[in-house]
XYZ file of C-alpha atoms in Angstrom:
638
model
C 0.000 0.000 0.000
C 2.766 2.346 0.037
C 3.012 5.061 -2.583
C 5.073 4.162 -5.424
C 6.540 5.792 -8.722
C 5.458 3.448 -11.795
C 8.364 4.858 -14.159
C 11.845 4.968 -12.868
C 12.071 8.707 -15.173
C 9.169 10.117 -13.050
C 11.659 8.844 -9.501
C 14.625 10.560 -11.596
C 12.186 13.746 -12.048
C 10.545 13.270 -8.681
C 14.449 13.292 -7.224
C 15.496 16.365 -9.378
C 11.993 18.391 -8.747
C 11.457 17.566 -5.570
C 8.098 17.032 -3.175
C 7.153 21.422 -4.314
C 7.502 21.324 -8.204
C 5.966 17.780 -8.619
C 3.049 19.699 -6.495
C 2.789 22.394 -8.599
C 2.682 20.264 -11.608
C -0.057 18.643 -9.906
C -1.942 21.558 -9.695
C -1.771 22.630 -13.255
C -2.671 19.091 -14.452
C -4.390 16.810 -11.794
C -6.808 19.636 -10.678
C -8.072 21.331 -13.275
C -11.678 19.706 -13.866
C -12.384 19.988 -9.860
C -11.015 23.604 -9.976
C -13.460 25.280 -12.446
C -16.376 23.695 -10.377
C -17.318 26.898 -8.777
C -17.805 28.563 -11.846
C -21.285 26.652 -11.701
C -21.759 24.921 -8.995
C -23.707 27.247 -7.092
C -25.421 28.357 -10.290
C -26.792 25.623 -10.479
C -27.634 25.080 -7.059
C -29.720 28.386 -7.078
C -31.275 27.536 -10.599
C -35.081 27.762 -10.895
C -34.902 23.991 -12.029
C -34.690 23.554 -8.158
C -36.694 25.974 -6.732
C -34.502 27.074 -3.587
C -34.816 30.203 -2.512
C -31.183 32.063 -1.273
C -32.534 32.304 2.595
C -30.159 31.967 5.571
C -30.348 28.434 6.327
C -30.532 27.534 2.370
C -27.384 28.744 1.630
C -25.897 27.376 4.836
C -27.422 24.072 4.250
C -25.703 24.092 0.259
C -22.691 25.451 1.592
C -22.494 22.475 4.251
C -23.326 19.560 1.651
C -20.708 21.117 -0.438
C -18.225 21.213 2.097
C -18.704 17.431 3.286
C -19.097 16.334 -0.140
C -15.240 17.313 -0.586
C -14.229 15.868 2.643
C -15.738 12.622 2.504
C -15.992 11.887 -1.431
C -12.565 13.390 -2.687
C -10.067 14.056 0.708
C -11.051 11.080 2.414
C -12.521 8.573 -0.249
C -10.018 9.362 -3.535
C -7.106 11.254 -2.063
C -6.814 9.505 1.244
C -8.013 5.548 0.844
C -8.185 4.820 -2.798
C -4.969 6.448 -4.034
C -3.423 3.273 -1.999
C -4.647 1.332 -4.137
C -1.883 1.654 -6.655
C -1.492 -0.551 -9.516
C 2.713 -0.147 -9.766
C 1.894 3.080 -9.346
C -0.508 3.843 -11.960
C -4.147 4.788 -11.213
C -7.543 5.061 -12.764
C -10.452 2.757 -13.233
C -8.475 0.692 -15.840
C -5.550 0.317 -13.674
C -8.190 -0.815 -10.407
C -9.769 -2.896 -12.703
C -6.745 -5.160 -13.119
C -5.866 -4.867 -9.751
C -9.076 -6.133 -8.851
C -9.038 -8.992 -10.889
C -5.638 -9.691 -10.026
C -7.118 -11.426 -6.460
C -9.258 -13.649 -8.648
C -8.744 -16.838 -10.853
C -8.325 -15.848 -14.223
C -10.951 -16.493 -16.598
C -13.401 -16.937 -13.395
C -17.096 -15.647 -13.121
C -16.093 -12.672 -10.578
C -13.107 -11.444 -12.825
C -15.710 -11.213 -15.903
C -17.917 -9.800 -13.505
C -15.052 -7.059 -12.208
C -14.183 -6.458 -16.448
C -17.722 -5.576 -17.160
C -17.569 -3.313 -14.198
C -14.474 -1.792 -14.972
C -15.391 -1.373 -18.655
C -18.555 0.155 -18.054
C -16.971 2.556 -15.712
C -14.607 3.200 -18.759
C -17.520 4.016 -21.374
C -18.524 6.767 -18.643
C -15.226 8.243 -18.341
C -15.615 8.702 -21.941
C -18.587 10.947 -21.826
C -17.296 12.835 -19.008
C -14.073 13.540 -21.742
C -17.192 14.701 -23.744
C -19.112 17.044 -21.503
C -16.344 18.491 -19.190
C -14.799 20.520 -21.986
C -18.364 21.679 -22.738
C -19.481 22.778 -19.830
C -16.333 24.534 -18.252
C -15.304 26.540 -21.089
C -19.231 27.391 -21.575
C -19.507 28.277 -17.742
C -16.010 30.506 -18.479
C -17.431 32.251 -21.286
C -20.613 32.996 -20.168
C -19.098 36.151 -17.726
C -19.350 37.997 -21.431
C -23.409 38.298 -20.546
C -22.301 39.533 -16.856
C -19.757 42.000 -18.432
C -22.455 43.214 -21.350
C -25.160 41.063 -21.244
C -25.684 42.258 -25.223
C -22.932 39.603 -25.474
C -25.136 36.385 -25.601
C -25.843 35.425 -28.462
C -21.553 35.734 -28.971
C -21.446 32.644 -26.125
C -21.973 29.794 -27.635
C -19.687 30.798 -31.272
C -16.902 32.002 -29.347
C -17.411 28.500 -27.347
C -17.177 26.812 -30.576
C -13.951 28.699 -31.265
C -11.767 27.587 -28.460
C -12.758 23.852 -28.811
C -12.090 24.020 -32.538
C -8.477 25.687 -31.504
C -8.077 23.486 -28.397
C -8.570 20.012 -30.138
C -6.889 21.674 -33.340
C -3.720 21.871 -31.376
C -3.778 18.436 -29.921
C -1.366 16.891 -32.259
C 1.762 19.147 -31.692
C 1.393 17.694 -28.053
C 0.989 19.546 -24.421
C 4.635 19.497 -23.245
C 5.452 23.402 -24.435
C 1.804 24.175 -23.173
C 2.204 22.273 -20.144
C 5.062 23.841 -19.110
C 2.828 27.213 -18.517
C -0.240 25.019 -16.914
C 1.701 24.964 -13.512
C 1.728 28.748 -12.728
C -1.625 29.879 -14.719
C -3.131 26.829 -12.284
C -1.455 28.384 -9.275
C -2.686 32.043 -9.987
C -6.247 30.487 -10.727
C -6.614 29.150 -7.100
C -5.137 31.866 -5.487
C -7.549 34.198 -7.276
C -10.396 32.135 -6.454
C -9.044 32.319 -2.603
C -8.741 35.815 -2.828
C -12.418 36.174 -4.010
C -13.662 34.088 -1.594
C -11.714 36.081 1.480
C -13.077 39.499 0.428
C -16.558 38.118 -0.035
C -16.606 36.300 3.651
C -16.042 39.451 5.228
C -19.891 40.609 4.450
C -21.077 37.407 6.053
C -18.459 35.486 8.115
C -20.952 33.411 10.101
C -20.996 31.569 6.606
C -17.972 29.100 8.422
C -20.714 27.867 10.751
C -21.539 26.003 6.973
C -18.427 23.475 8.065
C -21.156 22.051 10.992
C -22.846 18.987 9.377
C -25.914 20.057 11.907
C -26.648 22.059 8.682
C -26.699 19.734 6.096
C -28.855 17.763 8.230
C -30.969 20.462 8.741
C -31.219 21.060 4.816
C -32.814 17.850 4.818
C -35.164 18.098 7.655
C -36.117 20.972 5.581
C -36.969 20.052 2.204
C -37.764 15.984 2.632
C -37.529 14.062 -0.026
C -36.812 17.102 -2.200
C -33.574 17.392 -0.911
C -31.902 14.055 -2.450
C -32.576 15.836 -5.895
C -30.615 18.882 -4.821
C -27.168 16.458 -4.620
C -27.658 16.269 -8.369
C -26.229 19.809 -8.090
C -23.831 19.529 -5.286
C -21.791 16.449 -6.904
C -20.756 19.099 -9.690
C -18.852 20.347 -6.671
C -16.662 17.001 -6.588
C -16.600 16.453 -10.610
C -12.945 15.625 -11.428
C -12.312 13.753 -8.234
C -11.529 10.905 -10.225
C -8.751 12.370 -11.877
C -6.612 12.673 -8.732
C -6.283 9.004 -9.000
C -6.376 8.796 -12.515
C -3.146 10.841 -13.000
C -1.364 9.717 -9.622
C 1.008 7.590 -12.364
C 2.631 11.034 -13.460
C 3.520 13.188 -10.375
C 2.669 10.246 -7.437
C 0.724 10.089 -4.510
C 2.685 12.343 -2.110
C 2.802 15.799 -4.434
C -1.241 15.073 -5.360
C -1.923 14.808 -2.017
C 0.014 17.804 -0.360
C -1.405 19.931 -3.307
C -4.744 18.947 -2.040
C -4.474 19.234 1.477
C -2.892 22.590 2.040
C -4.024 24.258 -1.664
C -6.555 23.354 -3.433
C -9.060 22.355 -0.862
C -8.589 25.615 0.943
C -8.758 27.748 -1.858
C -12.243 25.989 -3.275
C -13.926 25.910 0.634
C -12.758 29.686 0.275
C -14.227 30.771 -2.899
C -17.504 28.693 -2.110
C -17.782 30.356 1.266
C -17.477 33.563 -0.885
C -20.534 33.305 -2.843
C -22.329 31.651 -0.368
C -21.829 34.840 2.284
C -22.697 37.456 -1.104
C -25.879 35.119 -1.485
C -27.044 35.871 2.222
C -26.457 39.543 1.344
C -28.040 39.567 -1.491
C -30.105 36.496 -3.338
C -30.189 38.046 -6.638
C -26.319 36.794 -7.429
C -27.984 33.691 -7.875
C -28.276 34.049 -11.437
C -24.255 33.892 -11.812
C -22.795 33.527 -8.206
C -19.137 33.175 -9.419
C -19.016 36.290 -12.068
C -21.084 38.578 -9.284
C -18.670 38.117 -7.005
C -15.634 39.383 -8.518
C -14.995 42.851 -8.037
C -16.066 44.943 -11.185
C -12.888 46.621 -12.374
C -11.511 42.870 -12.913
C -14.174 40.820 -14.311
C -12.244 41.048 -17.978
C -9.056 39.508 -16.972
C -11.210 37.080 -14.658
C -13.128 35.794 -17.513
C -10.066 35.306 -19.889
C -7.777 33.803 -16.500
C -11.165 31.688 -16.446
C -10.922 30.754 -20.080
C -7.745 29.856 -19.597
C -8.692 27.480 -16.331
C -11.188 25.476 -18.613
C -9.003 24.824 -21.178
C -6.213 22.935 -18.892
C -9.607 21.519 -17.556
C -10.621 19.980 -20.465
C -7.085 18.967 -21.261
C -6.201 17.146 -18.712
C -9.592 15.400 -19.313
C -8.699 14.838 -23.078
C -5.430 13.790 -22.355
C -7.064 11.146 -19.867
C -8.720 10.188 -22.468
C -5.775 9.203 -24.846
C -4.445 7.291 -22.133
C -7.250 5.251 -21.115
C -7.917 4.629 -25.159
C -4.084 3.294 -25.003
C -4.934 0.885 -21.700
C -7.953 -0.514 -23.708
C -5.927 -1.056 -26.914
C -3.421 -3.225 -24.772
C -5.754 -4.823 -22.589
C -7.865 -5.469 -25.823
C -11.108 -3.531 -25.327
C -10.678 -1.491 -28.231
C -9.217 -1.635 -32.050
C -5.920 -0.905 -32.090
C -5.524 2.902 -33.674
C -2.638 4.990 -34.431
C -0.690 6.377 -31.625
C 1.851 9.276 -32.421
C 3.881 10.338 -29.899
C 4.421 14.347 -28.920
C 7.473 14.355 -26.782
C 11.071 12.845 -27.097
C 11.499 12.826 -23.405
C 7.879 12.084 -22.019
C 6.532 8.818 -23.115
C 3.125 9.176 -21.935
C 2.160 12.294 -23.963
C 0.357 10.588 -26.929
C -1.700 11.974 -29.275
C -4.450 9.326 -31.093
C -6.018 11.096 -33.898
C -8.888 9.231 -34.029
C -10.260 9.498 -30.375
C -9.324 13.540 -30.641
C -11.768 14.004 -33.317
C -14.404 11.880 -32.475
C -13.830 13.781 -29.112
C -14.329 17.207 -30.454
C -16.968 16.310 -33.095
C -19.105 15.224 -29.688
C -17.863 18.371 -27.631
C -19.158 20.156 -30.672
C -22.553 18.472 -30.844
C -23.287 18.960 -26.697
C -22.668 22.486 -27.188
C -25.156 23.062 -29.836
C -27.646 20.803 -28.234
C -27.554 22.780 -25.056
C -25.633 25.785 -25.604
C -25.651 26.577 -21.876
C -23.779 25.566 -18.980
C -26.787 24.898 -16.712
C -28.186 23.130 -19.365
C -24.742 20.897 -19.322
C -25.211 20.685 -15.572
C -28.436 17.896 -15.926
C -26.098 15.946 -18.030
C -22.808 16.050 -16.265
C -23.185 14.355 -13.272
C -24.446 11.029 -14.433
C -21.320 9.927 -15.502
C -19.631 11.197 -12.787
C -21.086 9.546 -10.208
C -21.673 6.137 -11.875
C -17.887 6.342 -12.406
C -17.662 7.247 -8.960
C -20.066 4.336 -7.802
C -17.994 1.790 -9.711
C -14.703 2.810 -7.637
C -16.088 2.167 -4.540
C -17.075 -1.720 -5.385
C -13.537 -2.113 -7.092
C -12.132 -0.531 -3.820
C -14.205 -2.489 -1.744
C -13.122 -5.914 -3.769
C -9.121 -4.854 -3.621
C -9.211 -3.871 0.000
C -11.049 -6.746 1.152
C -8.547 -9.328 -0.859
C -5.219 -6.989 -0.039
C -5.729 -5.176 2.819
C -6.103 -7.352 5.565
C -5.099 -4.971 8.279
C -6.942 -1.859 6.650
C -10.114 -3.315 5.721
C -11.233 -3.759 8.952
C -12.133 0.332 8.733
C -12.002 0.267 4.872
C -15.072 -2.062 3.803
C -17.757 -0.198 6.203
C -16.344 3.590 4.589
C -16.601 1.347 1.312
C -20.375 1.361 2.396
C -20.752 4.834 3.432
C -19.102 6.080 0.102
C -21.570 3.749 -1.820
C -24.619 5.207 0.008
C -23.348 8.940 -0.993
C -22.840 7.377 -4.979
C -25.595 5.988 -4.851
C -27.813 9.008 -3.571
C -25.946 11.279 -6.227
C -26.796 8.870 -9.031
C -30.282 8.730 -8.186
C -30.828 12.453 -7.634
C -28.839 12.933 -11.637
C -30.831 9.706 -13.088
C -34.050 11.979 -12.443
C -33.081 15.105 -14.539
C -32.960 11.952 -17.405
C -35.272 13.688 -19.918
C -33.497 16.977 -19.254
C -30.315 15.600 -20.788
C -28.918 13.456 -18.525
C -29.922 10.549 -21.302
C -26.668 11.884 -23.495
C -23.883 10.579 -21.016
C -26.243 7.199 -20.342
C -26.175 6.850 -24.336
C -22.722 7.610 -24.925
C -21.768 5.240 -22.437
C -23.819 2.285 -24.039
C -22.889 2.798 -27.032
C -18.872 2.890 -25.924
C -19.835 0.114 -23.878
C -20.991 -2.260 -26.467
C -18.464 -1.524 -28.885
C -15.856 -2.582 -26.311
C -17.550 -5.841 -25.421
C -18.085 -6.334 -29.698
C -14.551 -5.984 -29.787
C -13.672 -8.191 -26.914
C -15.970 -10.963 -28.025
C -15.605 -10.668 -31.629
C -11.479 -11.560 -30.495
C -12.532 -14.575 -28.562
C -14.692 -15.902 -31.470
C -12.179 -14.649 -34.501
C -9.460 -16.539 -32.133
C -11.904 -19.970 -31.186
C -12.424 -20.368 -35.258
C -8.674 -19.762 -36.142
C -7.826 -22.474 -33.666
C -10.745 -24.559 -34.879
C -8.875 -24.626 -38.373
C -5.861 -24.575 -37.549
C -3.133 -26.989 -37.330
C -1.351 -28.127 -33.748
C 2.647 -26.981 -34.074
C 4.169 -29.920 -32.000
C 2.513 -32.384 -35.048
C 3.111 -29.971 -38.074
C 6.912 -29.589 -36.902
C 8.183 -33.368 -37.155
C 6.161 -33.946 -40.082
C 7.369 -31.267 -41.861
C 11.271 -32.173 -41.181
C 10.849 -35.371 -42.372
C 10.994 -33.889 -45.971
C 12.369 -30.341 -45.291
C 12.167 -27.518 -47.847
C 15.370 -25.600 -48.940
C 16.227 -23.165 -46.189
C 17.621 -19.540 -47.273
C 19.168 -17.123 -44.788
C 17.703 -15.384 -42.162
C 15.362 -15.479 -39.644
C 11.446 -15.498 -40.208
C 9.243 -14.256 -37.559
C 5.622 -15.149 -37.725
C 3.259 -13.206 -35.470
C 0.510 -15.341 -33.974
C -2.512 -14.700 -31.661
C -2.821 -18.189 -30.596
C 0.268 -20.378 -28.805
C 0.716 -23.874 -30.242
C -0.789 -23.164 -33.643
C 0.548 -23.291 -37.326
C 0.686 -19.475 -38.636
C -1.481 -19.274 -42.027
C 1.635 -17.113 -42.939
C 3.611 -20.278 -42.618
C 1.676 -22.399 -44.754
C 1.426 -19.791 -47.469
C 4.770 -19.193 -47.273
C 5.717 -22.958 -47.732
C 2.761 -23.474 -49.914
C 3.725 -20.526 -52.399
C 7.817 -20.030 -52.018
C 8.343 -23.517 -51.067
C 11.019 -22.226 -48.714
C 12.129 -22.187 -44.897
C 13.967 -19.650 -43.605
C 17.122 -20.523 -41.795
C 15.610 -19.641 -38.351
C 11.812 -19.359 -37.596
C 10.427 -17.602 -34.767
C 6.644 -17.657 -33.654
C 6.348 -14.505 -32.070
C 3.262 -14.304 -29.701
C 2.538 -10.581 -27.887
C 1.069 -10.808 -24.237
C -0.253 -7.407 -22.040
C 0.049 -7.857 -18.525
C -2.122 -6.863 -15.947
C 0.444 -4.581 -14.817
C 1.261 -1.251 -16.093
C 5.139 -2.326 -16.627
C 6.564 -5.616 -17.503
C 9.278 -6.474 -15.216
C 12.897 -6.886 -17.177
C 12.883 -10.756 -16.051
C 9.567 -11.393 -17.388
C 9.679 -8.940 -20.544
C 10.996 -11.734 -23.279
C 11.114 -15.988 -22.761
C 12.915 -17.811 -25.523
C 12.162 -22.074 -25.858
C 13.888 -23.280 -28.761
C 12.078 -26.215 -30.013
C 14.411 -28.092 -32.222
C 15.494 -27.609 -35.780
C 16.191 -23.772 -34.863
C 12.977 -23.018 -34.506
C 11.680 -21.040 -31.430
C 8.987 -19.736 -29.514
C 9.074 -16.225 -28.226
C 6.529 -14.327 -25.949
C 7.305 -10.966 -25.560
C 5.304 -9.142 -22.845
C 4.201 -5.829 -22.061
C 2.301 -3.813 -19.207
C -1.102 -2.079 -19.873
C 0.825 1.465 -19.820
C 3.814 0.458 -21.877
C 4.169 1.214 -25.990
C 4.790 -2.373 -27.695
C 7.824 -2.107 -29.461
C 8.758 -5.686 -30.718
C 11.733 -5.051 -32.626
C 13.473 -3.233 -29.455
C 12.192 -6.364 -27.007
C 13.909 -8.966 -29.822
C 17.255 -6.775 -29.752
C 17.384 -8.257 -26.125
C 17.931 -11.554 -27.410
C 21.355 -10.779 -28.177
C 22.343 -10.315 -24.946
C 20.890 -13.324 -23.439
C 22.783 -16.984 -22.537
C 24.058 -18.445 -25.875
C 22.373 -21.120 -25.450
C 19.062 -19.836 -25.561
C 19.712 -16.762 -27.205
C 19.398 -15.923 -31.107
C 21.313 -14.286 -33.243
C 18.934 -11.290 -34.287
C 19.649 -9.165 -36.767
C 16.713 -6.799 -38.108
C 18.506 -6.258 -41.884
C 18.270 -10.220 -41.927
C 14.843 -10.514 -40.257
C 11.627 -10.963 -42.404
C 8.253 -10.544 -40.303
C 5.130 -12.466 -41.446
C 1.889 -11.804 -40.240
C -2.085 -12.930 -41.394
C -4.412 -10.234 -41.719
C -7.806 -11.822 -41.590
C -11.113 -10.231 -43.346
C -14.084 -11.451 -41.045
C -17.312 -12.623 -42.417
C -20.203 -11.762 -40.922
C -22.064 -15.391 -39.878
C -25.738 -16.447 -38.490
C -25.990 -18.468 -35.294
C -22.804 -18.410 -34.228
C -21.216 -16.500 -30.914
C -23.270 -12.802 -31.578
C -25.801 -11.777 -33.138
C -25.699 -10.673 -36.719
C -25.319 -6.993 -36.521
C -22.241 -7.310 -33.491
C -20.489 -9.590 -36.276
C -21.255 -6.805 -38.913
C -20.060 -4.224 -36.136
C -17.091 -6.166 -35.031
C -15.846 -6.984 -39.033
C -16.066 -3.271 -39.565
C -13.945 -2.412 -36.528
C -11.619 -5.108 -37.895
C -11.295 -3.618 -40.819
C -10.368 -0.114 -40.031
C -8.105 -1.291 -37.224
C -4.903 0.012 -37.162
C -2.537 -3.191 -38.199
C -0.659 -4.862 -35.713
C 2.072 -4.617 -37.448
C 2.245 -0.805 -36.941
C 0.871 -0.847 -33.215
C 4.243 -3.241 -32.461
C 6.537 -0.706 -34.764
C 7.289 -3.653 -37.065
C 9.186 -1.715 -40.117
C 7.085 -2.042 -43.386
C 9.990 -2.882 -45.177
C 10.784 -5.975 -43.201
C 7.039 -6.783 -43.332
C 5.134 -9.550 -45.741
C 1.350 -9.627 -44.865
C -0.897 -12.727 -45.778
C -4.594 -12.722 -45.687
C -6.775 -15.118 -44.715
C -10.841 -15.315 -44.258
C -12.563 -16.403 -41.206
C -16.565 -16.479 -40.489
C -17.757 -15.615 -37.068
């Protein structure tokens, strides 16, 4: 449970930086969804979709489930319990996924159970990736109709203008722009402190708000009402998830101080802000944030708010590249092309394909509801049924890992399910009033990561079906053995133990054997980084021909070529001579055929062959050079 570094670079950076700068990196990239929250939470709050009025114990009562909804669902819940569970370091709901199903049997009920989960919680991440840049750059640019409300109708195009720029630039990568995230990040939160420090002094009684009495009281109030209410106070904790999402890149220990003695304060501040201007005067309902900044700089607030959303939305974009490159290796999605931004930085990736199905969708939400309180009856669906999925892959890790922890652990596990649970319920109500856009999203995500998973296990049960066993092809075959040329052939197969169709074709066409023959077989471990002992295992099997598995972790870039070159430096008897001028690569590329009756039903197939299809090849996911590559195809009916 202790707090570890996944990449020995981030230790090296961690050394050189030390505890303050990784902290301040934190804060420009880790906190950015949760720190544009007050531009709406309130707003929302207050909105006449609720039908609060901005009296004394009101406020109070907001202010109060605000405050505990920070304490228990992000300090205590994400920052303090379920950033221990690491995976190597790495977090997110990929990474606790496989953690999770590390404590079970592999291929057992409960670990397709946990997969399901953990996808699912996936496909919402997804449309939280869709509506976060929406609705915090909206909320940002919506000060214009404080400023000048003749400004309006100039909202939603100038909206459309920074998302076109913002996932424009994507592909010359966030490490030049990243370097300025830190400090416009630090003068954000400080601002909103400030704010929220000249506002209290109107009402300071608005501290009494940290009593829980009052959030009880709230309830007592307003009865069953109230419950609905939460659908506007877990806006206050969206981007909770991404403290443990991103604890891979800066580690526990900076995330957490950055929390503790920053960004917590300055957010209680600035909510305690508005809250004491609404008990002086309710009409700052209509934009509690924007009414509470001082006049003479609501310009440079807007633009410094501007500037807030768009390190908001990417960090969540940026999230969403990396959990697109978990899924590829864990094989939930097609593979697609990865290009990489950075020489020095291996996780900044850019995928082309996710960034503009991305902004396309960013683009859609903000003509469909081209406000941010419209946005708000959408958000929090997804962010609490992520939220809710945490806590049961928490509760299954700590109660399987944590023997001396769970004991206090599994009943918080149920307390932070009850308060999931609640804020699911009081979003699933505003369903008709948008919340149905993350639900659909998510289903549709959903089911064409379980098409792709199952449409692998039945392309992979019919190629073994035909195919031919290797320990019977082998001594056959040597009995009357072709002519053998130079070189080594490597044959990429899915399946251990089977004949590679690029084998037969290649003996059935060139009537040749290359001098050495590898059958190459890539693995992804449950892990986000394959240990050096476990990364390549060589077992010749007679005749100088060999099997080699080469392994990777979840986070890790497959590069195939670079994991042979270790061969070379391994015992001589086991080694191989590998050179990649005198290496050929064959690989099957198989077009799937849509069949009836078999494994899914007829429109998955069709789904599943047309994922195939515009997959990127394997090939070029493992960096196998084209001009060392010959490509066979085959055709296989699901």
């Amino acid at each position: 449970m202790a707090d570890t570094h996944a990449h020995s670079k981030n230790a090296h950076h961690g050394a050189k930086t030390g505890l303050l700068g990784l902290a301040v990196g934190a804060v420009g990239v880790v906190f950015g969804d949760i720190g544009t929250s007050p531009l709406y939470t309130l707003k929302e709050a207050f909105s006449p979709h609720y039908g609060l009025t901005a009296n004394h114990d009101t406020v109070l009562g907001i202010l109060s489930l605000v405050f505990w909804a920070l304490m228990i669902v992000v300090t205590l819940k994400y920052v303090t319990i379920i950033m221990r569970a690491d995976n190597e370091g790495e977090g997110g709901i990929m990474a606790l996924m496989a953690l999770a199903q590390r404590t079970m049997p592999k291929d057992s009920k409960s670990a397709y159970a946990v997969g399901i989960l953990g996808i699912f919680g996936a496909s919402l991440f997804f449309g939280d990736g869709v509506i976060t840049p929406a609705i915090t750059t909206l909320s940002a640019v919506e000060g214009l109709e404080v400023v000048a409300p003749q400004l309006h109708t100039w909202v939603v195009p100038i909206t459309l203008g920074i998302i076109v720029f913002l996932f424009g630039t994507q592909r010359f990568g966030t490490e030049r722009v990243g370097k300025v995230f830190g400090p416009v990040m630090l003068v954000w939160f400080l601002s909103l402190a400030a704010i929220g420090v000249m506002n209290i002094r109107h009402n300071p009684e608005v501290f009494h708000a940290i009593n829980p009495w009052w959030a009880m009281q709230f309830f007592a109030t307003h009865g069953g009402h109230a419950i609905f209410i939460l659908g506007a106070v877990v806006l206050a904790v969206t981007g909770g998830e991404a403290l443990y999402a991103d604890m891979g890149h800066f580690g526990a220990r900076p995330i957490r101080h950055a929390w503790y003695w920053f960004v917590l304060p300055a957010l209680m501040l600035n909510y305690m802000g508005q809250g004491s201007l609404l008990l002086l005067d309710p009409k700052v309902a209509s934009n509690p944030f924007y009414l509470s900044v001082p006049q003479m700089v609501r310009i440079p607030m807007i633009v410094l708010a501007t500037l807030a959303a768009v390190i908001a939305s990417q960090a969540v974009i940026t999230g969403a590249y990396s959990v697109a490159r978990q899924a590829m290796q864990l094989g939930y999605i097609p593979r697609m092309r990865i290009q990489h931004t950075s020489k020095d930085t291996i996780g900044q990736i850019y995928i082309p394909w996710i960034n503009w199905v991305l902004a396309l969708a960013v683009i859609a939400v903000v003509l469909m509801f081209r406000s941010s309180t419209g946005l708000a009856s959408a958000y929090g669906v997804s962010v609490s049924g992520t939220m809710l999925i945490d806590t049961l892959l928490l509760f299954l890790v700590a109660r399987a890992m944590w023997p001396k922890a769970r004991r206090w652990v599994l009943p918080l596990c149920v307390l932070f399910a009850i308060i999931d649970v609640a804020f699911l319920v009081a979003n699933g109500v505003k369903f008709l009033d948008g919340a149905w856009f993350p639900v659909v999203l998510a289903i549709v995500v959903f089911t064409i990561l379980r098409t792709w998973r199952r449409g692998r296990q039945l392309l992979y049960e019919e190629i073994r079906k035909e195919g031919i066993q290797l320990d019977s092809f082998l001594p056959g075959l040597m009995l009357a053995p072709p002519t053998r040329v130079p070189g080594t052939a490597i044959f990429l197969i899915a399946q251990k133990g089977m004949v590679p169709h690029a084998l037969l074709h290649n003996l059935k066409h060139n009537k040749v054997l290359h001098e050495r023959n590898v059958f190459l077989t890539v693995e992804t471990l449950n892990v986000p980084h394959a240990p050096k002992d476990r990364r390549l295992k060589i077992e010749p099997i007679g005749d100088d021909f060999y099997r080699i598995t080469v392994r990777f972790g979840f986070m890790e870039v497959p590069d195939v070529p670079l994991a042979l070159m270790r061969s070379c430096d391994m015992d001589e008897r086991i080694g191989i001579p590998f050179d990649p001028m005198d290496t050929t690569y064959f690989a099957s590329r198989e077009t799937i055929v849509a069949g009836r009756h078999r494994g899914m039903p007829v429109w998955r197939d069709r789904l599943f062959a047309f994922l195939h299809r515009n997959a990127a090849p394997a090939t070029g996911f493992f960096r196998i050079p084209g001009n060392r590559l010959v490509e066979l195809g085959a055709q296989v009916e699901i």
